[in-house]
Amino acid sequence: MISQTASTKTKTASRKTVTNKTATRLSVAALAAASLALLAVPSAHASRFDGKWDMLLQTTTGHCGKIKIDVAVTGGEISATGGRFVFHKIHLGGHVGPAGNVKIKGIAGPRTAWGTGRFGRQQAQGKWHGVGPSGKCNGVWVAARA
C-alpha cells in the first residue's frame, strides 16, 4: 500500500512538472510574440514628421554663412541625405519627439554644431550653434517638407 501511494505521488509530481514546463514554454513564446509585435509597430508620434525636408541654416553670429541640408526623418530619427560645408559631407543625428521638439547634432569634417527647435506638420524652425577650427558660429534654422 505504501508503494502504491508513493508511486501515485511520483506520477502526480511528474505530471505537474510537465505541466509547469509546458506553461513556462507557452508563456515565453507568448512574451516573445508580443515583443516582436511591439517592435514591428512604428512609433506613432514620430510618423507625422517622417519624410524628406529641405533645411537652411542661417548664421547670425560668426562667419558660417548659409548652409543647405537635405534631411530625412524616419521613425522620428533625423539624418542628412545631402549637403556639404567647406567641402565636407554633413552628417546629422537627432530625434523628433512626440510634440515635435527636436535636438540635432551635425558634423562636417572638424566642425560640430548643435541645434534645438520644433517640427510642425509642414515646417520646422529652431536655433543652432557650432564650433570649428576657425571659431564659433550661431544662428537659426528653418525647414520645409520637400
XYZ file of N, CA and C in Angstrom, residues 1-9:
27
model
N 0.802 -1.178 0.000
C 0.000 0.000 0.000
C 0.857 1.260 0.000
N 1.915 1.224 0.742
C 2.803 2.373 0.803
C 3.441 2.609 -0.555
N 3.850 1.547 -1.232
C 4.491 1.718 -2.526
C 3.505 2.219 -3.572
N 2.229 1.862 -3.478
C 1.237 2.382 -4.429
C 1.049 3.874 -4.219
N 0.990 4.322 -2.989
C 0.818 5.737 -2.679
C 2.038 6.516 -3.141
N 3.214 6.003 -2.911
C 4.442 6.668 -3.356
C 4.487 6.739 -4.867
N 4.085 5.686 -5.537
C 4.066 5.657 -6.995
C 3.071 6.682 -7.532
N 1.907 6.776 -6.914
C 0.888 7.749 -7.343
C 1.408 9.164 -7.147
N 2.074 9.415 -6.027
C 2.633 10.745 -5.760
C 3.709 11.100 -6.791
